[in-house]
Amino acid sequence: MWVVWIILVLMSAKTSAHPTYVRLGYTSCTGCHVSSQGGGLLTPYGEGIATSQALISAEPEEGESESRYVQAFQGRLMRYTTEDETRTFPMQMDYLAQFKITPTVWLNGILAVAPKPKDESPEDAKSPYQRLYGREVSATWSLRAEGSKEDRLTVGIGALPLGVGLVDHTAYVRQENRQYVTDLPITLKYYFARESFFGHAFAYLPNPQEEAGNEESGHGLQTWWRPLRPLAIGVQGLQGETDTIKRRQAGMLVKAGHGRFAYLGELNRTWRELQSDKSEFRQWTWLQQASFYPREYLHLYASLQGLERDRTFLTRERREAVGFEWRIWAHITLMFEHRVRVAGELKEKSQLLQLYFNGF
Amino acid sequence: MFALILCLSLNAQAGVAKIDFVASTNVPGVTVEGAASNVAVDYDPQKAIGTVVELDVFQLLTGMEKRDQHLRDKVFAAKKEGDAKIRFEVLEMPATNGELKGKLLIKGVEHTIAVPVKRDGSTVTGSTKISLDKFALPRPSFMGVKVDDAVEVSFRITE
């Protein structure tokens, strides 16, 4: 098994998202990523940047022509430590692929293995094969890509284009905003970019893989305005409905940076209405992250995420974290995060150590 | 004492310039941005004609060390400081807002250019587009991303 891992690591290429690269003038994701939402597969340019920005860096070789089939593997090995326990486990394993039917039409796929539940009983145990699911199964049509103007249509299963673009399972705000409804519906997304603004408009239907009750339909918009080169200000909104609940969400976003510093911010208000008795509850969520890059391959950050809800069990929670991401090689990133979770009287400390592998 | 007098006389005419540049590329979402800060300028607002802004290409920084190296190696073919310089000499300076004219010399190729500028007291700001081809500079490319010929340059000179 380890031989396979090592081979995959040796063949890999970086696939994470860096919204903090706004400090270097990158506000939209499409320069480096195949997906307009960032994360996942990299373009040849993105691979070149990742290769040249690691501790063990190399001069990437210029390809003669772009390959029609691009694939990658990404995996996350995590060590989680609290006062009560220490666990080491594979957190994420994805196979990512893009197939270009023509230069402007392509298929996207991410086949993922869901992590093994912590408290899984032996009788409910599932093999990795049984835990496979499609995190992305979509087709994209690039309508225009000239200069600063870009238009794309994407249809299929995939994540909603919301938030500041932190692709990480630790995106707590994203999780709390959607609560139990799926993050991977069947979506029609329109991506647009112009000189000083860009964003996504989207409409979505339930994913058939989703459990009943979590099947949400809706539509939304996220748009960013770039008044200055190292600054992007965004707004987002969503209206969705399941059999039991309606939700509306509105949010403000910011990405800013200069030189070795970057700042990400997000503030969301969500209104939920129970279909049964028309009762309402509301919530605030927020995220702030300040980043410092002493070297290109070393990212130090401090983040604050929070939640405030006026109904249901948990009403207030805050998560503070400090951490680093150390890109040792283009293919390997070591991450550490020390977290403090404060929920009412409860104060819980934990540490996460992750080794992130990616690509073929 | 002599050193103090020399220092004061130099300061009497010293200015500073900040130069920013933005190069668009053939790929949407990718621009190359950089700057040269604290460029020493022999600038006297009362006698702006003849002002010379000169910088070494090693002063141009884009925020990525590798990209800076590519810029020096591939565009300016500069291996060490002093190998390639950019020099701009003011020929005509408007009293208020207007058009500044000057000679721009990059790696032995010189052209007279006109730049719309704003003057606010002793501060001069302006921006223009410079053609790489006109100055016989190659358009750098990296992994399928190629810089456009016209590079937007903006500057701010203060006393």
Short mmCIF file of C-alpha atoms in Angstrom, two decimals:
data_model
loop_
_atom_site.label_atom_id
_atom_site.label_comp_id
_atom_site.label_asym_id
_atom_site.label_seq_id
_atom_site.Cartn_x
_atom_site.Cartn_y
_atom_site.Cartn_z
CA MET A 1 0.00 0.00 0.00
CA TRP A 2 2.75 2.43 0.96
CA VAL A 3 4.53 1.71 -2.32
CA VAL A 4 1.39 2.78 -4.18
CA TRP A 5 1.16 5.92 -2.07
CA ILE A 6 4.78 6.79 -2.66
CA ILE A 7 4.42 6.26 -6.42
CA LEU A 8 1.33 8.45 -6.48
CA VAL A 9 3.12 11.12 -4.48
CA LEU A 10 6.13 11.06 -6.74
CA MET A 11 3.91 11.47 -9.79
CA SER A 12 1.70 14.09 -8.30
CA ALA A 13 0.99 17.76 -8.97
CA LYS A 14 -0.51 20.38 -6.71
CA THR A 15 -4.29 20.61 -6.68
CA SER A 16 -5.32 22.86 -3.81
CA ALA A 17 -6.82 26.33 -4.01
CA HIS A 18 -5.13 29.54 -2.93
CA PRO A 19 -7.54 32.43 -2.58
CA THR A 20 -4.70 34.20 -0.74
CA TYR A 21 -2.94 34.51 -4.12
CA VAL A 22 -4.91 37.71 -4.50
CA ARG A 23 -1.75 39.22 -2.98
CA LEU A 24 0.03 38.30 -6.23
CA GLY A 25 -2.69 39.69 -8.45
CA TYR A 26 -4.70 36.51 -8.97
CA THR A 27 -8.32 37.07 -8.05
CA SER A 28 -10.17 34.60 -10.25
CA CYS A 29 -9.21 30.93 -10.21
CA THR A 30 -9.25 29.99 -13.89
CA GLY A 31 -5.64 30.88 -14.62
CA CYS A 32 -4.35 28.09 -12.40
CA HIS A 33 -7.34 25.76 -12.00
CA VAL A 34 -9.45 23.83 -14.48
CA SER A 35 -12.54 24.65 -12.40
CA SER A 36 -13.80 28.24 -12.28
CA GLN A 37 -14.34 27.71 -8.52
CA GLY A 38 -10.71 26.81 -7.89
CA GLY A 39 -9.33 23.69 -6.30
CA GLY A 40 -9.06 20.36 -8.02
CA LEU A 41 -7.10 19.93 -11.19
CA LEU A 42 -4.52 22.46 -12.26
CA THR A 43 -3.95 23.97 -15.65
CA PRO A 44 -0.40 23.61 -17.04
CA TYR A 45 0.25 27.17 -15.85
CA GLY A 46 -1.03 26.32 -12.34
CA GLU A 47 1.23 23.28 -12.27
CA GLY A 48 4.13 25.46 -13.32
CA ILE A 49 3.44 27.93 -10.52
CA ALA A 50 3.13 25.09 -7.97
CA THR A 51 6.35 23.50 -9.18
CA SER A 52 8.28 26.73 -8.95
CA GLN A 53 6.82 27.79 -5.58
CA ALA A 54 7.80 24.81 -3.44
CA LEU A 55 10.70 24.43 -1.01
CA ILE A 56 12.21 21.88 -3.38
CA SER A 57 11.38 23.80 -6.52
CA ALA A 58 12.15 23.04 -10.12
CA GLU A 59 12.00 24.80 -13.44
CA PRO A 60 8.89 23.31 -15.08
CA GLU A 61 9.24 21.99 -18.60
CA GLU A 62 7.22 23.78 -21.24
CA GLY A 63 4.85 21.32 -22.92
CA GLU A 64 4.49 21.36 -26.67
CA SER A 65 0.73 20.85 -26.57
CA GLU A 66 -1.91 20.56 -23.90
CA SER A 67 -3.05 17.02 -23.15
CA ARG A 68 -6.70 16.10 -23.83
CA TYR A 69 -6.89 13.90 -20.76
CA VAL A 70 -5.64 15.24 -17.45
CA GLN A 71 -5.85 13.27 -14.24
CA ALA A 72 -4.72 13.60 -10.66
CA PHE A 73 -4.99 11.94 -7.33
CA GLN A 74 -5.32 13.75 -4.05
CA GLY A 75 -5.21 12.31 -0.60
CA ARG A 76 -5.07 13.70 2.89
CA LEU A 77 -3.56 11.80 5.80
CA MET A 78 -4.57 13.34 9.07
CA ARG A 79 -3.43 13.11 12.67
CA TYR A 80 -6.01 14.52 15.03
CA THR A 81 -5.17 15.13 18.68
CA THR A 82 -7.38 16.26 21.54
CA GLU A 83 -7.02 15.91 25.31
CA ASP A 84 -8.89 12.60 25.08
CA GLU A 85 -7.65 10.93 21.93
CA THR A 86 -5.16 10.80 19.12
CA ARG A 87 -6.16 9.35 15.78
CA THR A 88 -4.32 8.99 12.50
CA PHE A 89 -6.50 8.26 9.50
CA PRO A 90 -6.88 8.86 5.76
CA MET A 91 -9.21 11.84 5.55
CA GLN A 92 -9.63 12.20 1.83
CA MET A 93 -8.89 10.22 -1.29
CA ASP A 94 -10.01 11.55 -4.65
CA TYR A 95 -9.35 10.69 -8.26
CA LEU A 96 -9.75 13.76 -10.46
CA ALA A 97 -9.98 13.84 -14.24
CA GLN A 98 -10.72 16.16 -17.12
CA PHE A 99 -11.33 15.02 -20.67
CA LYS A 100 -11.35 17.63 -23.41
CA ILE A 101 -13.77 16.64 -26.14
CA THR A 102 -12.88 19.80 -28.04
CA PRO A 103 -10.76 22.78 -26.90
CA THR A 104 -13.95 24.44 -25.61
CA VAL A 105 -15.95 21.48 -24.31
CA TRP A 106 -14.76 19.17 -21.58
CA LEU A 107 -15.92 16.66 -18.99
CA ASN A 108 -14.96 16.88 -15.32
CA GLY A 109 -14.95 14.09 -12.78
CA ILE A 110 -13.94 13.61 -9.17
CA LEU A 111 -14.40 10.15 -7.76
CA ALA A 112 -14.06 10.28 -3.98
CA VAL A 113 -13.87 7.78 -1.17
CA ALA A 114 -15.81 8.99 1.84
CA PRO A 115 -13.76 8.77 5.05
CA LYS A 116 -14.55 5.89 7.36
CA PRO A 117 -16.86 7.08 10.14
CA LYS A 118 -15.14 7.31 13.51
CA ASP A 119 -17.73 5.24 15.37
CA GLU A 120 -18.56 2.74 12.66
CA SER A 121 -19.72 -0.56 14.11
CA PRO A 122 -18.31 -3.78 12.59
CA GLU A 123 -21.72 -4.83 11.23
CA ASP A 124 -22.12 -1.49 9.40
CA ALA A 125 -18.57 -1.45 8.11
CA LYS A 126 -18.28 -0.61 4.42
CA SER A 127 -15.39 -1.31 2.14
CA PRO A 128 -13.71 1.67 0.42
CA TYR A 129 -15.47 0.56 -2.78
CA GLN A 130 -18.86 0.92 -1.04
CA ARG A 131 -17.90 4.38 0.13
CA LEU A 132 -17.18 5.65 -3.39
CA TYR A 133 -19.17 8.62 -4.63
CA GLY A 134 -19.02 11.22 -7.41
CA ARG A 135 -17.97 14.56 -5.99
CA GLU A 136 -17.94 16.07 -9.46
CA VAL A 137 -19.52 14.68 -12.62
CA SER A 138 -20.06 17.56 -15.00
CA ALA A 139 -19.55 18.99 -18.45
CA THR A 140 -18.22 22.48 -19.20
CA TRP A 141 -18.65 24.57 -22.30
CA SER A 142 -16.26 27.50 -22.61
CA LEU A 143 -18.27 30.10 -24.48
CA ARG A 144 -15.55 32.73 -24.50
CA ALA A 145 -11.97 33.10 -23.27
CA GLU A 146 -10.40 36.24 -24.72
CA GLY A 147 -8.23 38.67 -22.82
CA SER A 148 -9.98 39.48 -19.56
CA LYS A 149 -13.37 38.22 -20.82
CA GLU A 150 -14.49 34.73 -20.02
CA ASP A 151 -17.83 32.91 -20.05
CA ARG A 152 -18.45 29.27 -19.19
CA LEU A 153 -21.44 27.02 -18.69
CA THR A 154 -21.11 23.95 -16.47
CA VAL A 155 -23.80 21.39 -15.80
CA GLY A 156 -23.68 18.34 -13.55
CA ILE A 157 -22.91 17.27 -10.00
CA GLY A 158 -20.55 19.63 -8.23
CA ALA A 159 -20.07 22.00 -5.31
CA LEU A 160 -21.99 25.26 -5.21
CA PRO A 161 -19.84 28.31 -5.95
CA LEU A 162 -20.11 29.97 -2.55
CA GLY A 163 -17.61 31.25 -0.01
CA VAL A 164 -14.10 32.63 -0.35
CA GLY A 165 -12.83 29.50 -2.05
CA LEU A 166 -10.99 27.76 0.75
CA VAL A 167 -10.98 24.17 -0.46
CA ASP A 168 -10.53 22.25 2.71
CA HIS A 169 -12.67 20.00 4.85
CA THR A 170 -12.09 22.54 7.63
CA ALA A 171 -14.33 25.08 5.89
CA TYR A 172 -16.60 25.28 8.88
CA VAL A 173 -18.60 28.28 7.72
CA ARG A 174 -19.52 26.59 4.47
CA GLN A 175 -20.70 23.53 6.35
CA GLU A 176 -22.78 25.51 8.83
CA ASN A 177 -24.38 27.60 6.11
CA ARG A 178 -25.77 24.57 4.36
CA GLN A 179 -26.24 22.51 7.53
CA TYR A 180 -27.52 19.10 6.48
CA VAL A 181 -28.45 19.76 2.87
CA THR A 182 -26.17 18.50 0.17
CA ASP A 183 -23.14 20.46 -0.94
CA LEU A 184 -23.06 18.52 -4.20
CA PRO A 185 -26.33 19.07 -6.05
CA ILE A 186 -26.90 18.87 -9.79
CA THR A 187 -26.09 22.39 -10.81
CA LEU A 188 -26.23 24.58 -13.86
CA LYS A 189 -23.51 27.19 -13.39
CA TYR A 190 -22.71 30.19 -15.50
CA TYR A 191 -19.25 31.63 -14.84
CA PHE A 192 -18.52 35.15 -16.08
CA ALA A 193 -15.40 37.29 -15.86
CA ARG A 194 -14.66 40.77 -17.14
CA GLU A 195 -11.90 43.32 -16.49
CA SER A 196 -12.97 44.18 -12.94
CA PHE A 197 -15.68 41.68 -11.96
CA PHE A 198 -16.36 37.99 -12.11
CA GLY A 199 -18.65 35.43 -10.52
CA HIS A 200 -21.15 32.62 -10.88
CA ALA A 201 -24.90 32.45 -11.33
CA PHE A 202 -26.35 29.05 -10.58
CA ALA A 203 -29.49 26.96 -10.26
CA TYR A 204 -29.54 23.51 -8.69
CA LEU A 205 -31.60 20.37 -8.16
CA PRO A 206 -31.19 17.56 -5.65
CA ASN A 207 -28.46 15.03 -6.15
CA PRO A 208 -29.95 11.52 -6.40
CA GLN A 209 -27.19 10.25 -4.09
CA GLU A 210 -28.51 12.48 -1.32
CA GLU A 211 -30.73 11.21 1.49
CA ALA A 212 -34.38 12.24 1.50
CA GLY A 213 -34.89 15.40 3.53
CA ASN A 214 -31.53 16.79 2.46
CA GLU A 215 -32.59 17.17 -1.16
CA GLU A 216 -32.58 20.89 -1.83
CA SER A 217 -33.45 22.84 -4.97
CA GLY A 218 -32.63 26.47 -5.46
CA HIS A 219 -30.69 29.20 -7.20
CA GLY A 220 -28.11 31.79 -6.33
CA LEU A 221 -25.44 34.24 -7.33
CA GLN A 222 -21.93 35.07 -6.25
CA THR A 223 -20.21 38.02 -7.81
CA TRP A 224 -16.90 39.72 -7.12
CA TRP A 225 -15.83 43.26 -7.90
CA ARG A 226 -12.20 44.18 -8.11
CA PRO A 227 -11.83 47.92 -7.47
CA LEU A 228 -8.08 47.63 -6.99
CA ARG A 229 -5.74 44.95 -8.22
CA PRO A 230 -4.99 43.31 -4.87
CA LEU A 231 -8.56 43.65 -3.59
CA ALA A 232 -11.75 41.78 -4.47
CA ILE A 233 -15.06 42.44 -2.77
CA GLY A 234 -17.91 40.00 -3.24
CA VAL A 235 -21.56 39.43 -2.47
CA GLN A 236 -23.43 36.18 -2.56
CA GLY A 237 -27.01 35.06 -2.20
CA LEU A 238 -28.94 31.83 -2.34
CA GLN A 239 -32.53 30.71 -2.07
CA GLY A 240 -33.18 27.00 -1.53
CA GLU A 241 -35.96 24.67 -0.50
CA THR A 242 -36.27 21.09 0.74
CA ASP A 243 -39.45 19.21 1.68
CA THR A 244 -39.11 20.43 5.24
CA ILE A 245 -37.26 23.73 5.19
CA LYS A 246 -36.74 26.87 3.15
CA ARG A 247 -33.52 28.86 3.41
CA ARG A 248 -32.30 32.18 2.17
CA GLN A 249 -28.69 33.22 2.51
CA ALA A 250 -26.93 36.50 1.86
CA GLY A 251 -23.27 37.21 2.38
CA MET A 252 -20.37 39.58 1.90
CA LEU A 253 -16.87 38.50 0.97
CA VAL A 254 -13.45 40.06 0.72
CA LYS A 255 -10.05 38.96 -0.52
CA ALA A 256 -7.17 41.37 -0.11
CA GLY A 257 -3.44 41.12 -0.11
CA HIS A 258 -0.17 42.82 -0.70
CA GLY A 259 3.30 41.38 -0.95
CA ARG A 260 3.62 38.72 1.71
CA PHE A 261 0.30 39.47 3.43
CA ALA A 262 -3.26 38.43 2.65
CA TYR A 263 -6.66 38.71 4.26
CA LEU A 264 -9.84 36.72 3.61
CA GLY A 265 -13.20 37.58 5.10
CA GLU A 266 -16.74 36.31 4.85
CA LEU A 267 -19.95 37.24 6.64
CA ASN A 268 -23.24 35.42 6.02
CA ARG A 269 -26.79 35.77 7.22
CA THR A 270 -29.12 32.78 6.77
CA TRP A 271 -32.86 32.69 7.30
CA ARG A 272 -34.56 29.31 7.61
CA GLU A 273 -38.27 28.59 7.70
CA LEU A 274 -39.75 25.26 8.73
CA GLN A 275 -42.39 24.20 6.22
CA SER A 276 -44.46 22.46 8.92
CA ASP A 277 -45.27 25.41 11.21
CA LYS A 278 -43.74 28.35 9.29
CA SER A 279 -41.51 29.13 12.25
CA GLU A 280 -38.26 30.91 11.44
CA PHE A 281 -34.74 30.87 12.74
CA ARG A 282 -31.78 32.91 11.70
CA GLN A 283 -28.04 32.56 11.85
CA TRP A 284 -24.86 34.51 11.33
CA THR A 285 -21.62 32.88 10.23
CA TRP A 286 -18.30 34.55 9.69
CA LEU A 287 -14.76 33.78 8.74
CA GLN A 288 -11.62 35.85 8.91
CA GLN A 289 -8.15 34.72 8.01
CA ALA A 290 -4.92 36.72 8.09
CA SER A 291 -2.02 35.19 6.22
CA PHE A 292 1.69 35.82 6.11
CA TYR A 293 4.10 34.24 3.66
CA PRO A 294 7.67 34.57 5.02
CA ARG A 295 8.70 32.42 2.04
CA GLU A 296 6.69 31.42 -1.02
CA TYR A 297 6.45 27.84 0.21
CA LEU A 298 5.48 28.69 3.78
CA HIS A 299 2.07 30.05 4.68
CA LEU A 300 1.40 31.11 8.27
CA TYR A 301 -2.13 32.04 9.22
CA ALA A 302 -4.52 32.85 11.99
CA SER A 303 -8.23 32.38 11.49
CA LEU A 304 -11.44 33.05 13.32
CA GLN A 305 -14.67 31.36 12.33
CA GLY A 306 -17.96 31.76 14.09
CA LEU A 307 -21.60 30.92 14.24
CA GLU A 308 -24.53 32.51 16.01
CA ARG A 309 -27.98 30.99 15.70
CA ASP A 310 -31.15 32.18 17.39
CA ARG A 311 -32.81 28.74 17.60
CA THR A 312 -32.07 25.01 17.84
CA PHE A 313 -29.62 23.47 20.25
CA LEU A 314 -26.40 25.26 19.55
CA THR A 315 -26.67 28.99 19.56
CA ARG A 316 -23.12 30.26 19.59
CA GLU A 317 -19.80 28.81 18.58
CA ARG A 318 -16.39 30.19 17.76
CA ARG A 319 -13.34 28.51 16.30
CA GLU A 320 -9.93 30.10 16.56
CA ALA A 321 -6.98 28.62 14.78
CA VAL A 322 -3.35 29.25 14.02
CA GLY A 323 -1.48 27.11 11.59
CA PHE A 324 0.89 26.73 8.74
CA GLU A 325 1.01 25.17 5.30
CA TRP A 326 4.46 24.15 4.21
CA ARG A 327 4.75 23.19 0.57
CA ILE A 328 7.73 20.92 0.75
CA TRP A 329 7.50 19.88 -2.85
CA ALA A 330 5.07 20.75 -5.63
CA HIS A 331 3.30 17.50 -4.79
CA ILE A 332 3.44 17.44 -1.00
CA THR A 333 2.17 19.92 1.53
CA LEU A 334 2.48 19.53 5.27
CA MET A 335 -0.18 21.37 7.25
CA PHE A 336 -0.59 21.96 10.94
CA GLU A 337 -3.39 23.69 12.74
CA HIS A 338 -3.96 24.34 16.43
CA ARG A 339 -7.64 24.94 17.08
CA VAL A 340 -9.68 26.18 19.95
CA ARG A 341 -13.41 25.57 19.73
CA VAL A 342 -15.56 27.59 22.11
CA ALA A 343 -19.23 26.64 22.36
CA GLY A 344 -20.98 28.01 25.42
CA GLU A 345 -19.10 26.73 28.48
CA LEU A 346 -17.22 24.19 26.42
CA LYS A 347 -13.68 24.98 25.39
CA GLU A 348 -12.01 22.30 23.34
CA LYS A 349 -8.48 22.32 22.00
CA SER A 350 -7.29 20.14 19.18
CA GLN A 351 -4.38 19.83 16.79
CA LEU A 352 -4.48 18.68 13.22
CA LEU A 353 -1.45 17.53 11.34
CA GLN A 354 -2.08 16.77 7.69
CA LEU A 355 0.05 15.45 4.93
CA TYR A 356 -1.54 16.39 1.65
CA PHE A 357 -0.65 14.47 -1.51
CA ASN A 358 -2.00 15.27 -4.90
CA GLY A 359 -1.95 14.52 -8.60
CA PHE A 360 -0.47 12.05 -11.04
CA MET B 1 31.11 69.45 7.57
CA PHE B 2 31.74 68.94 3.88
CA ALA B 3 29.79 65.69 4.01
CA LEU B 4 26.87 67.46 5.72
CA ILE B 5 26.80 70.22 3.09
CA LEU B 6 26.98 67.63 0.31
CA CYS B 7 24.18 65.67 1.90
CA LEU B 8 21.97 68.75 2.26
CA SER B 9 22.61 69.85 -1.32
CA LEU B 10 21.72 66.38 -2.62
CA ASN B 11 18.57 66.29 -0.52
CA ALA B 12 17.53 69.66 -1.88
CA GLN B 13 16.95 68.06 -5.29
CA ALA B 14 16.26 64.45 -4.36
CA GLY B 15 12.97 62.85 -5.24
CA VAL B 16 11.57 59.39 -5.17
CA ALA B 17 9.56 57.45 -7.71
CA LYS B 18 7.34 54.41 -7.52
CA ILE B 19 6.74 52.57 -10.75
CA ASP B 20 4.04 49.93 -11.17
CA PHE B 21 3.46 47.74 -14.16
CA VAL B 22 0.72 45.36 -15.22
CA ALA B 23 1.06 42.95 -18.11
CA SER B 24 -2.03 41.17 -19.38
CA THR B 25 -1.72 37.72 -20.88
CA ASN B 26 -3.50 35.46 -23.35
CA VAL B 27 -5.16 33.59 -20.44
CA PRO B 28 -8.11 35.19 -18.65
CA GLY B 29 -7.45 35.64 -14.95
CA VAL B 30 -3.67 35.78 -15.28
CA THR B 31 -1.92 39.12 -15.18
CA VAL B 32 1.64 39.84 -14.19
CA GLU B 33 1.94 42.74 -11.80
CA GLY B 34 5.02 44.30 -10.36
CA ALA B 35 6.63 47.43 -9.06
CA ALA B 36 9.86 49.22 -8.40
CA SER B 37 9.63 51.22 -5.21
CA ASN B 38 11.84 53.95 -3.80
CA VAL B 39 13.59 54.67 -7.06
CA ALA B 40 15.88 57.62 -6.44
CA VAL B 41 15.20 60.53 -8.79
CA ASP B 42 17.03 63.76 -9.34
CA TYR B 43 13.78 65.71 -9.27
CA ASP B 44 13.19 69.37 -8.66
CA PRO B 45 9.54 70.45 -9.16
CA GLN B 46 10.68 73.99 -10.07
CA LYS B 47 12.85 72.70 -12.87
CA ALA B 48 11.35 69.38 -13.87
CA ILE B 49 12.81 69.32 -17.37
CA GLY B 50 15.90 67.19 -17.42
CA THR B 51 14.71 65.03 -14.55
CA VAL B 52 16.06 61.53 -14.96
CA VAL B 53 14.47 58.39 -13.57
CA GLU B 54 16.82 55.45 -13.79
CA LEU B 55 16.38 52.00 -12.38
CA ASP B 56 18.09 48.70 -12.60
CA VAL B 57 15.89 45.82 -13.76
CA PHE B 58 16.81 44.06 -10.52
CA GLN B 59 14.60 46.64 -8.80
CA LEU B 60 11.52 45.29 -10.61
CA LEU B 61 9.69 42.91 -8.27
CA THR B 62 6.54 40.92 -8.98
CA GLY B 63 6.07 39.19 -5.63
CA MET B 64 7.37 35.84 -6.87
CA GLU B 65 11.10 35.24 -6.82
CA LYS B 66 10.95 32.80 -9.73
CA ARG B 67 8.96 35.24 -11.83
CA ASP B 68 11.43 38.03 -11.04
CA GLN B 69 14.22 35.77 -12.20
CA HIS B 70 12.36 35.00 -15.44
CA LEU B 71 11.79 38.69 -15.98
CA ARG B 72 15.49 39.46 -15.61
CA ASP B 73 16.71 36.44 -17.58
CA LYS B 74 14.19 36.17 -20.37
CA VAL B 75 13.12 39.74 -20.98
CA PHE B 76 16.17 41.78 -20.08
CA ALA B 77 18.93 39.13 -20.32
CA ALA B 78 20.43 40.55 -17.13
CA LYS B 79 22.60 38.19 -15.11
CA LYS B 80 23.67 40.68 -12.48
CA GLU B 81 22.89 44.18 -11.29
CA GLY B 82 24.05 46.80 -13.76
CA ASP B 83 23.54 44.58 -16.83
CA ALA B 84 20.25 46.22 -17.83
CA LYS B 85 18.79 49.56 -16.90
CA ILE B 86 15.67 51.52 -17.74
CA ARG B 87 16.18 55.26 -18.10
CA PHE B 88 13.62 57.99 -18.62
CA GLU B 89 14.55 61.64 -19.16
CA VAL B 90 11.91 64.35 -19.02
CA LEU B 91 11.92 66.69 -22.07
CA GLU B 92 8.67 68.57 -21.49
CA MET B 93 6.66 68.79 -18.29
CA PRO B 94 3.27 70.53 -18.13
CA ALA B 95 2.80 73.16 -15.44
CA THR B 96 -0.42 71.49 -14.29
CA ASN B 97 -2.21 68.48 -15.75
CA GLY B 98 -1.20 67.68 -19.30
CA GLU B 99 1.21 65.72 -21.36
CA LEU B 100 4.71 64.86 -20.30
CA LYS B 101 7.23 64.08 -22.99
CA GLY B 102 10.44 62.25 -22.50
CA LYS B 103 13.02 59.83 -23.81
CA LEU B 104 12.68 56.24 -22.67
CA LEU B 105 15.77 54.09 -23.03
CA ILE B 106 15.56 50.36 -22.44
CA LYS B 107 18.53 48.14 -23.22
CA GLY B 108 19.95 50.43 -25.89
CA VAL B 109 16.64 51.14 -27.65
CA GLU B 110 15.38 54.69 -27.23
CA HIS B 111 12.00 56.21 -28.10
CA THR B 112 10.36 59.49 -27.28
CA ILE B 113 7.05 58.92 -25.55
CA ALA B 114 4.21 61.15 -24.39
CA VAL B 115 2.40 60.39 -21.16
CA PRO B 116 -0.70 62.10 -19.76
CA VAL B 117 0.15 63.21 -16.24
CA LYS B 118 -1.44 64.90 -13.27
CA ARG B 119 0.50 67.34 -11.15
CA ASP B 120 -0.56 67.89 -7.59
CA GLY B 121 1.91 70.20 -5.92
CA SER B 122 5.27 68.56 -6.25
CA THR B 123 3.80 65.15 -7.06
CA VAL B 124 3.50 63.89 -10.62
CA THR B 125 1.45 60.81 -11.47
CA GLY B 126 0.77 59.24 -14.84
CA SER B 127 0.33 56.04 -16.75
CA THR B 128 0.87 54.78 -20.25
CA LYS B 129 1.26 51.60 -22.24
CA ILE B 130 4.67 50.49 -23.42
CA SER B 131 5.04 48.12 -26.37
CA LEU B 132 7.59 45.39 -25.69
CA ASP B 133 8.06 44.87 -29.40
CA LYS B 134 8.85 48.56 -29.96
CA PHE B 135 11.73 48.26 -27.49
CA ALA B 136 12.88 44.95 -28.96
CA LEU B 137 11.98 43.10 -25.77
CA PRO B 138 10.71 39.53 -26.01
CA ARG B 139 7.23 38.72 -24.74
CA PRO B 140 7.80 36.28 -21.89
CA SER B 141 5.78 33.09 -21.74
CA PHE B 142 5.39 30.41 -19.10
CA MET B 143 3.51 27.13 -19.42
CA GLY B 144 1.21 28.36 -22.18
CA VAL B 145 0.65 31.81 -20.69
CA LYS B 146 2.11 34.57 -22.87
CA VAL B 147 2.33 38.21 -21.91
CA ASP B 148 0.63 40.71 -24.23
CA ASP B 149 2.76 43.18 -26.14
CA ALA B 150 1.41 46.26 -24.36
CA VAL B 151 2.46 46.61 -20.73
CA GLU B 152 0.65 49.20 -18.64
CA VAL B 153 3.10 51.30 -16.65
CA SER B 154 2.07 53.83 -14.02
CA PHE B 155 4.32 56.02 -11.93
CA ARG B 156 4.34 58.51 -9.13
CA ILE B 157 7.21 60.92 -8.60
CA THR B 158 7.42 63.01 -5.46
CA GLU B 159 9.95 65.45 -4.18
#
